[in-house]
mmCIF file of C-alpha atoms in Angstrom:
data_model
loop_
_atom_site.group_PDB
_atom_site.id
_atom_site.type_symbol
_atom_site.label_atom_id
_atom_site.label_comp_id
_atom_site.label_asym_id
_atom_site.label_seq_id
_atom_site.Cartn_x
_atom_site.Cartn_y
_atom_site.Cartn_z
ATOM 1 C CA UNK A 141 -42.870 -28.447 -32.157
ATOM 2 C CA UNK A 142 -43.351 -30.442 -29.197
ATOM 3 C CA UNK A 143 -40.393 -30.081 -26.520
ATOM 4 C CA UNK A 144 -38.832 -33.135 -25.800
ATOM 5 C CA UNK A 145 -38.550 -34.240 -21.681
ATOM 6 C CA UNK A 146 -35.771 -35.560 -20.333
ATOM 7 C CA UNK A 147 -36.054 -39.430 -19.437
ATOM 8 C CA UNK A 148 -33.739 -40.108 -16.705
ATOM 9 C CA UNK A 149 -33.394 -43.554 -15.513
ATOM 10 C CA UNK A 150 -31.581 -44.847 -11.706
ATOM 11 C CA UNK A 151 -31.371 -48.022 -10.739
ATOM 12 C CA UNK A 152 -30.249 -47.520 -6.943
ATOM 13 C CA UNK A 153 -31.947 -44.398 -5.136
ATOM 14 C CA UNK A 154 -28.982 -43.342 -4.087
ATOM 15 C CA UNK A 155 -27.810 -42.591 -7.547
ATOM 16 C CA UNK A 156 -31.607 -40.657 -7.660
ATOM 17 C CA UNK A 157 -30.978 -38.535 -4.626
ATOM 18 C CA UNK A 158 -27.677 -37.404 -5.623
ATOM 19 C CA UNK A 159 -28.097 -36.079 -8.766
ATOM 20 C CA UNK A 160 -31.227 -34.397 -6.952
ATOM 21 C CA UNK A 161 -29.237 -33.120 -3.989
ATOM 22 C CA UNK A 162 -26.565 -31.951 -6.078
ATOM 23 C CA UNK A 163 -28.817 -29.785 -7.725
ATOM 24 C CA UNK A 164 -30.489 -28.126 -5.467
ATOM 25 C CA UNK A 165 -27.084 -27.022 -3.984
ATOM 26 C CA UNK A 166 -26.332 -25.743 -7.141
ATOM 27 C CA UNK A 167 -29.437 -24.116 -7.436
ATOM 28 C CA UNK A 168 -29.703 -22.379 -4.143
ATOM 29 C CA UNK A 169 -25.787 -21.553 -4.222
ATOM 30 C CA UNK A 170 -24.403 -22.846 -0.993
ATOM 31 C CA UNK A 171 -21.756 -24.975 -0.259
ATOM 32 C CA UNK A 172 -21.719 -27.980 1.783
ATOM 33 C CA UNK A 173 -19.109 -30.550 3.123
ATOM 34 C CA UNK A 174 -18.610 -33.620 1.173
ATOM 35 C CA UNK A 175 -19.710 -35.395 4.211
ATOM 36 C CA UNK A 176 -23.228 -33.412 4.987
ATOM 37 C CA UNK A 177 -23.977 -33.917 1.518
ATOM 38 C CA UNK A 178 -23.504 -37.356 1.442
ATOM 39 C CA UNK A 179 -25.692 -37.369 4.868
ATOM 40 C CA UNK A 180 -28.662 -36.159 3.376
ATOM 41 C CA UNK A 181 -28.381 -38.298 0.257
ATOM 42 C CA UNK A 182 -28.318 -41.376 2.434
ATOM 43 C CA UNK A 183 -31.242 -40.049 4.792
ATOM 44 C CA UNK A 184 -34.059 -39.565 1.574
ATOM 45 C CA UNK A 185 -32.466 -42.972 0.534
ATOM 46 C CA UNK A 186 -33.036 -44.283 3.891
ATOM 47 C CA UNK A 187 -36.456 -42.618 4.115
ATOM 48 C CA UNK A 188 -37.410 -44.495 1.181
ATOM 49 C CA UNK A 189 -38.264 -47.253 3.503
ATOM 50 C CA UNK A 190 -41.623 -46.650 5.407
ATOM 51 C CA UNK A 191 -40.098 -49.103 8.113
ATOM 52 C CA UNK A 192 -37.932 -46.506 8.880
ATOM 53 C CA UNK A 193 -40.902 -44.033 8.875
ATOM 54 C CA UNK A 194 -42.629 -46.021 11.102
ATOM 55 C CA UNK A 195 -39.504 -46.610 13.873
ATOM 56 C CA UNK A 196 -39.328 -42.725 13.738
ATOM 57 C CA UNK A 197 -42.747 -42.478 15.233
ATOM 58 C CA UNK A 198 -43.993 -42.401 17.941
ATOM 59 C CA UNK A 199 -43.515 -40.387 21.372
ATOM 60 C CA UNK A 200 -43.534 -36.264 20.723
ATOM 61 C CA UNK A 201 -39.798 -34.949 20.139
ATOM 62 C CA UNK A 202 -39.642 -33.395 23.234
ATOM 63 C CA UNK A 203 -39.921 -36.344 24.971
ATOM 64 C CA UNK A 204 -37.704 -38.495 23.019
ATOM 65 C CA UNK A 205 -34.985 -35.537 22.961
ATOM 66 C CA UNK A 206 -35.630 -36.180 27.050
ATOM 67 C CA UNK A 207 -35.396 -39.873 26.930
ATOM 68 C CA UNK A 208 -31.542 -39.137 25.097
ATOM 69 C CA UNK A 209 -30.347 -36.914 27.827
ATOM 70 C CA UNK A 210 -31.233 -39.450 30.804
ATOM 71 C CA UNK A 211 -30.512 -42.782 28.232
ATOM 72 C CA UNK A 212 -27.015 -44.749 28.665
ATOM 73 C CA UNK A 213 -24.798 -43.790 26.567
ATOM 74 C CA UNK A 214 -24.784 -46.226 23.655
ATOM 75 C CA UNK A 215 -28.397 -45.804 23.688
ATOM 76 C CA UNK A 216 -28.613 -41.915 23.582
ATOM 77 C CA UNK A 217 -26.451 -41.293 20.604
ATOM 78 C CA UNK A 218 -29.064 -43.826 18.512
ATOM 79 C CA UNK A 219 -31.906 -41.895 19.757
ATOM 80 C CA UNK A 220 -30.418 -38.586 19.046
ATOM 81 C CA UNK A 221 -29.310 -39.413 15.699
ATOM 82 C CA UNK A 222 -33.092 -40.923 15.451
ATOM 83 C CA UNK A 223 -34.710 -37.477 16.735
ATOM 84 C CA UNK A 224 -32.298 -35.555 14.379
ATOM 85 C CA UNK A 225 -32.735 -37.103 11.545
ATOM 86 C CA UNK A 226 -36.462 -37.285 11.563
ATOM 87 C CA UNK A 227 -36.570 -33.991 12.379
ATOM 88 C CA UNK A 228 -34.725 -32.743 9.219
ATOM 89 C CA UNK A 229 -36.717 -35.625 6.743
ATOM 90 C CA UNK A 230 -40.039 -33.793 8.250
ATOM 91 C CA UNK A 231 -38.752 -30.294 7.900
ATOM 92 C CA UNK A 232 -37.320 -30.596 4.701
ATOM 93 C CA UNK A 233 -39.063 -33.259 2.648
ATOM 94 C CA UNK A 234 -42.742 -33.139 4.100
ATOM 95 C CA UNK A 235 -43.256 -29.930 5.771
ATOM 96 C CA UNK A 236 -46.185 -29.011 4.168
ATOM 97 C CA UNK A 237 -47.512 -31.791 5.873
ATOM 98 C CA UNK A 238 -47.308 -29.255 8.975
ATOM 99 C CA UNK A 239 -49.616 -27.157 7.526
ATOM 100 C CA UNK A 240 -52.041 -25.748 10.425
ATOM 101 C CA UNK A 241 -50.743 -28.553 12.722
ATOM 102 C CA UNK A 242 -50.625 -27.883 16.293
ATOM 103 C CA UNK A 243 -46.681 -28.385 15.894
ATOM 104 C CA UNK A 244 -45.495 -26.653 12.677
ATOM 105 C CA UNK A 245 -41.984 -26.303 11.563
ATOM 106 C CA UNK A 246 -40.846 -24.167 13.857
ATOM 107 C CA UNK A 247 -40.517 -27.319 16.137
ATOM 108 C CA UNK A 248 -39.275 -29.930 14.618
ATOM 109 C CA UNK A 249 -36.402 -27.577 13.528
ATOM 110 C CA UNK A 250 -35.884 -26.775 16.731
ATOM 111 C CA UNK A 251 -35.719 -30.332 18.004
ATOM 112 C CA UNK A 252 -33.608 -31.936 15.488
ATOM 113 C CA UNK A 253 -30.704 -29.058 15.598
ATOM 114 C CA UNK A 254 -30.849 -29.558 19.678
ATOM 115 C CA UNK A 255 -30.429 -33.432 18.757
ATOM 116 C CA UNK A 256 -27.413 -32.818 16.290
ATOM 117 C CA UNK A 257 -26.192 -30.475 18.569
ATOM 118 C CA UNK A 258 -26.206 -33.130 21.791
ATOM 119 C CA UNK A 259 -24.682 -35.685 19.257
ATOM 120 C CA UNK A 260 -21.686 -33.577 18.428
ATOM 121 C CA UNK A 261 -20.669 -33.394 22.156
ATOM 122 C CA UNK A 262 -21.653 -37.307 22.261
ATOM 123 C CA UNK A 263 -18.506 -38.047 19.860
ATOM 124 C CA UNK A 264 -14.936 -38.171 20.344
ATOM 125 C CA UNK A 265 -14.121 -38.596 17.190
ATOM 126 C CA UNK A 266 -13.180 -35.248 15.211
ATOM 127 C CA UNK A 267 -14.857 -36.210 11.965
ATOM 128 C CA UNK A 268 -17.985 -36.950 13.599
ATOM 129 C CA UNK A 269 -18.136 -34.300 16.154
ATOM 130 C CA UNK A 270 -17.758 -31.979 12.828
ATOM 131 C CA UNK A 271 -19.987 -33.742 11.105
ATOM 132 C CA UNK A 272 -22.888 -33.159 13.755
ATOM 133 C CA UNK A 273 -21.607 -29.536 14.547
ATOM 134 C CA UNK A 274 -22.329 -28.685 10.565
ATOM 135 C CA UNK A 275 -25.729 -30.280 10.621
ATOM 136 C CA UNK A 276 -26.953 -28.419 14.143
ATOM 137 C CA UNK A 277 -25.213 -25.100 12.319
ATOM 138 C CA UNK A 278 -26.349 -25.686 8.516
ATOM 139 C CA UNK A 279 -29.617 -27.051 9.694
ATOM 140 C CA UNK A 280 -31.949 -24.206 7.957
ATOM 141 C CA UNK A 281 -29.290 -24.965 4.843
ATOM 142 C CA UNK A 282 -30.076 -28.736 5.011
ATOM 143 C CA UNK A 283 -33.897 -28.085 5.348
ATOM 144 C CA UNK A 284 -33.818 -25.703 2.182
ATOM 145 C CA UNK A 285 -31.863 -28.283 0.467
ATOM 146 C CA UNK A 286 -34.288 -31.168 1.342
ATOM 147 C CA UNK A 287 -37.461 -29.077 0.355
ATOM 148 C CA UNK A 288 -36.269 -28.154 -3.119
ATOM 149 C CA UNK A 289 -35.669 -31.850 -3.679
ATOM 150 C CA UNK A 290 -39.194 -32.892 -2.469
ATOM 151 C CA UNK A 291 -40.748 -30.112 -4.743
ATOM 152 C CA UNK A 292 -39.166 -31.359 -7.770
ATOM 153 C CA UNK A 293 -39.767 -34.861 -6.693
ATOM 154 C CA UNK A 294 -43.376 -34.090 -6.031
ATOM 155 C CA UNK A 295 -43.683 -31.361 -8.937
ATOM 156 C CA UNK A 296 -46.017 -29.473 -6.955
ATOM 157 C CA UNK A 297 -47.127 -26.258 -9.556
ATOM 158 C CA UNK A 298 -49.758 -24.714 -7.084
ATOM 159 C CA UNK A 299 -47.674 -23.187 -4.486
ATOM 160 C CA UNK A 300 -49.775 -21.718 -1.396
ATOM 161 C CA UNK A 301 -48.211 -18.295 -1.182
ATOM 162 C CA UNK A 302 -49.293 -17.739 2.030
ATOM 163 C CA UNK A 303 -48.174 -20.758 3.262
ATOM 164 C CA UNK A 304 -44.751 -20.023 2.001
ATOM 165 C CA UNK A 305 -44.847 -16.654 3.772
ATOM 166 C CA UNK A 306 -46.161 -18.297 7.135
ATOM 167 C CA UNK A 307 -43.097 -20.579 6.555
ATOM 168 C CA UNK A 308 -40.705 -17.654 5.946
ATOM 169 C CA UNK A 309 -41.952 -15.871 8.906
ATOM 170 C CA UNK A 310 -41.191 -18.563 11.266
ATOM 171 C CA UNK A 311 -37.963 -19.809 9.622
ATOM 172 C CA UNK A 312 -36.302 -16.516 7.752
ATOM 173 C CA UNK A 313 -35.306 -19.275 4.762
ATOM 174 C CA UNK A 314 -33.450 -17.819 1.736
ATOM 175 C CA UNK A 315 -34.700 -20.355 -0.252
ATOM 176 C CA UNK A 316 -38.411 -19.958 0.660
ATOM 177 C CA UNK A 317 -37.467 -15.781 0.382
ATOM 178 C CA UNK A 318 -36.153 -16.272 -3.071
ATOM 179 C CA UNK A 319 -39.144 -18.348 -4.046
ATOM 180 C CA UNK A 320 -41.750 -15.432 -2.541
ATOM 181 C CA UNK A 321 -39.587 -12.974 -4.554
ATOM 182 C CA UNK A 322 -40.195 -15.831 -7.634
ATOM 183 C CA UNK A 323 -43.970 -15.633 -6.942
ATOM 184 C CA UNK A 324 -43.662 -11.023 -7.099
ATOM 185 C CA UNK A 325 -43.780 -11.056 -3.357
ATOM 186 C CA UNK A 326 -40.506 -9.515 -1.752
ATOM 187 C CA UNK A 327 -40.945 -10.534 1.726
ATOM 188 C CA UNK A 328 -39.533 -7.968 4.802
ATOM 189 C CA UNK A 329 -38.329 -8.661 8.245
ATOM 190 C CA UNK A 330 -39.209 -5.385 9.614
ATOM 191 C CA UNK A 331 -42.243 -3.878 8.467
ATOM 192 C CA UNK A 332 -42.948 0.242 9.682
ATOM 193 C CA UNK A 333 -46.021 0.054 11.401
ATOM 194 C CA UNK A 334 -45.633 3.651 12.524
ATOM 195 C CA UNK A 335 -46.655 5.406 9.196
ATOM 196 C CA UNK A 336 -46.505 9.428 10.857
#
């Protein structure tokens, strides 16, 4: 007998990237605030627009990251929150679009926890100083989170197991660990190379 698939049906993608989000906390066991939760629902929702692709775009991170620092105020928190959140959409949802890039993950990790990390000192407000200070510090957390979501969104079957240990490598991700481990691969930080 045939199994039957479960036909779920969202009118608003926020609904969609909820119930996806929620999941792959559950999934990968961590907890998150209410409020960085919520973030990263509202950033795949926002993604969902390539407008907003396309205003992400443009000059290197690096150099955007500088034009924050040296920007007035008003305009350095919107670039920072621009920088950051790109940053973690790339990392999390599309990183195998880094593949054998010149830039790889490594980078735009680094980049967007700097920018959430320059936005929390931008604040005065407590909630949103926290809320910044959780993304810089959960930001391998929120990447996981986002990735799980885009595999299940993009039901990839064919994982490249080497990619995934290139990716561990360079990011020491549980999640990406406990899907080498999946795979019969147990990756390890410190391998003996002195074998007397």
């Amino acid at each position: 007998m045939k199994k039957e698939q479960e036909i779920c049906v969202f009118t608003q993608p926020v609904e969609f990237f909820r119930n996806l989000v929620t999941a792959a906390i559950g999934n990968q066991k961590v907890t998150l605030e209410a409020d960085v939760e919520y973030y990263l629902v509202s950033l795949l929702s926002q993604y969902m627009q390539t407008a907003m692709m396309k205003k992400s775009e443009g000059a290197p991170l690096a150099i955007r990251l500088h034009q924050a620092l040296v920007a007035a105020p008003s305009e350095k928190v919107q670039i920072l929150k621009e920088v950051g959140d790109f940053s973690l959409y790339i990392s999390g949802f599309f990183s195998d679009s880094l593949n054998r890039k010149i830039v790889d993950i490594d980078y735009y990790m680094a980049m967007g926890g700097a920018a959430y990390l320059k936005l929390s000192h931008a604040f005065t407000h407590q909630n949103l100083q926290a809320l910044y200070r959780d993304l810089f510090e959960r930001f391998g957390t929120c990447v996981d989170i986002l990735a799980e979501v885009s595999d299940i969104t993009f039901s990839s079957t064919n994982k490249d197991l080497l990619r995934l240990y290139e990716k561990w490598l360079k990011t020491k991700s549980v999640r990406v660990a406990e899907l080498l481990k999946k795979a019969g691969l147990f990756p390890l930080e410190n391998i003996p190379t002195d074998f007397q």
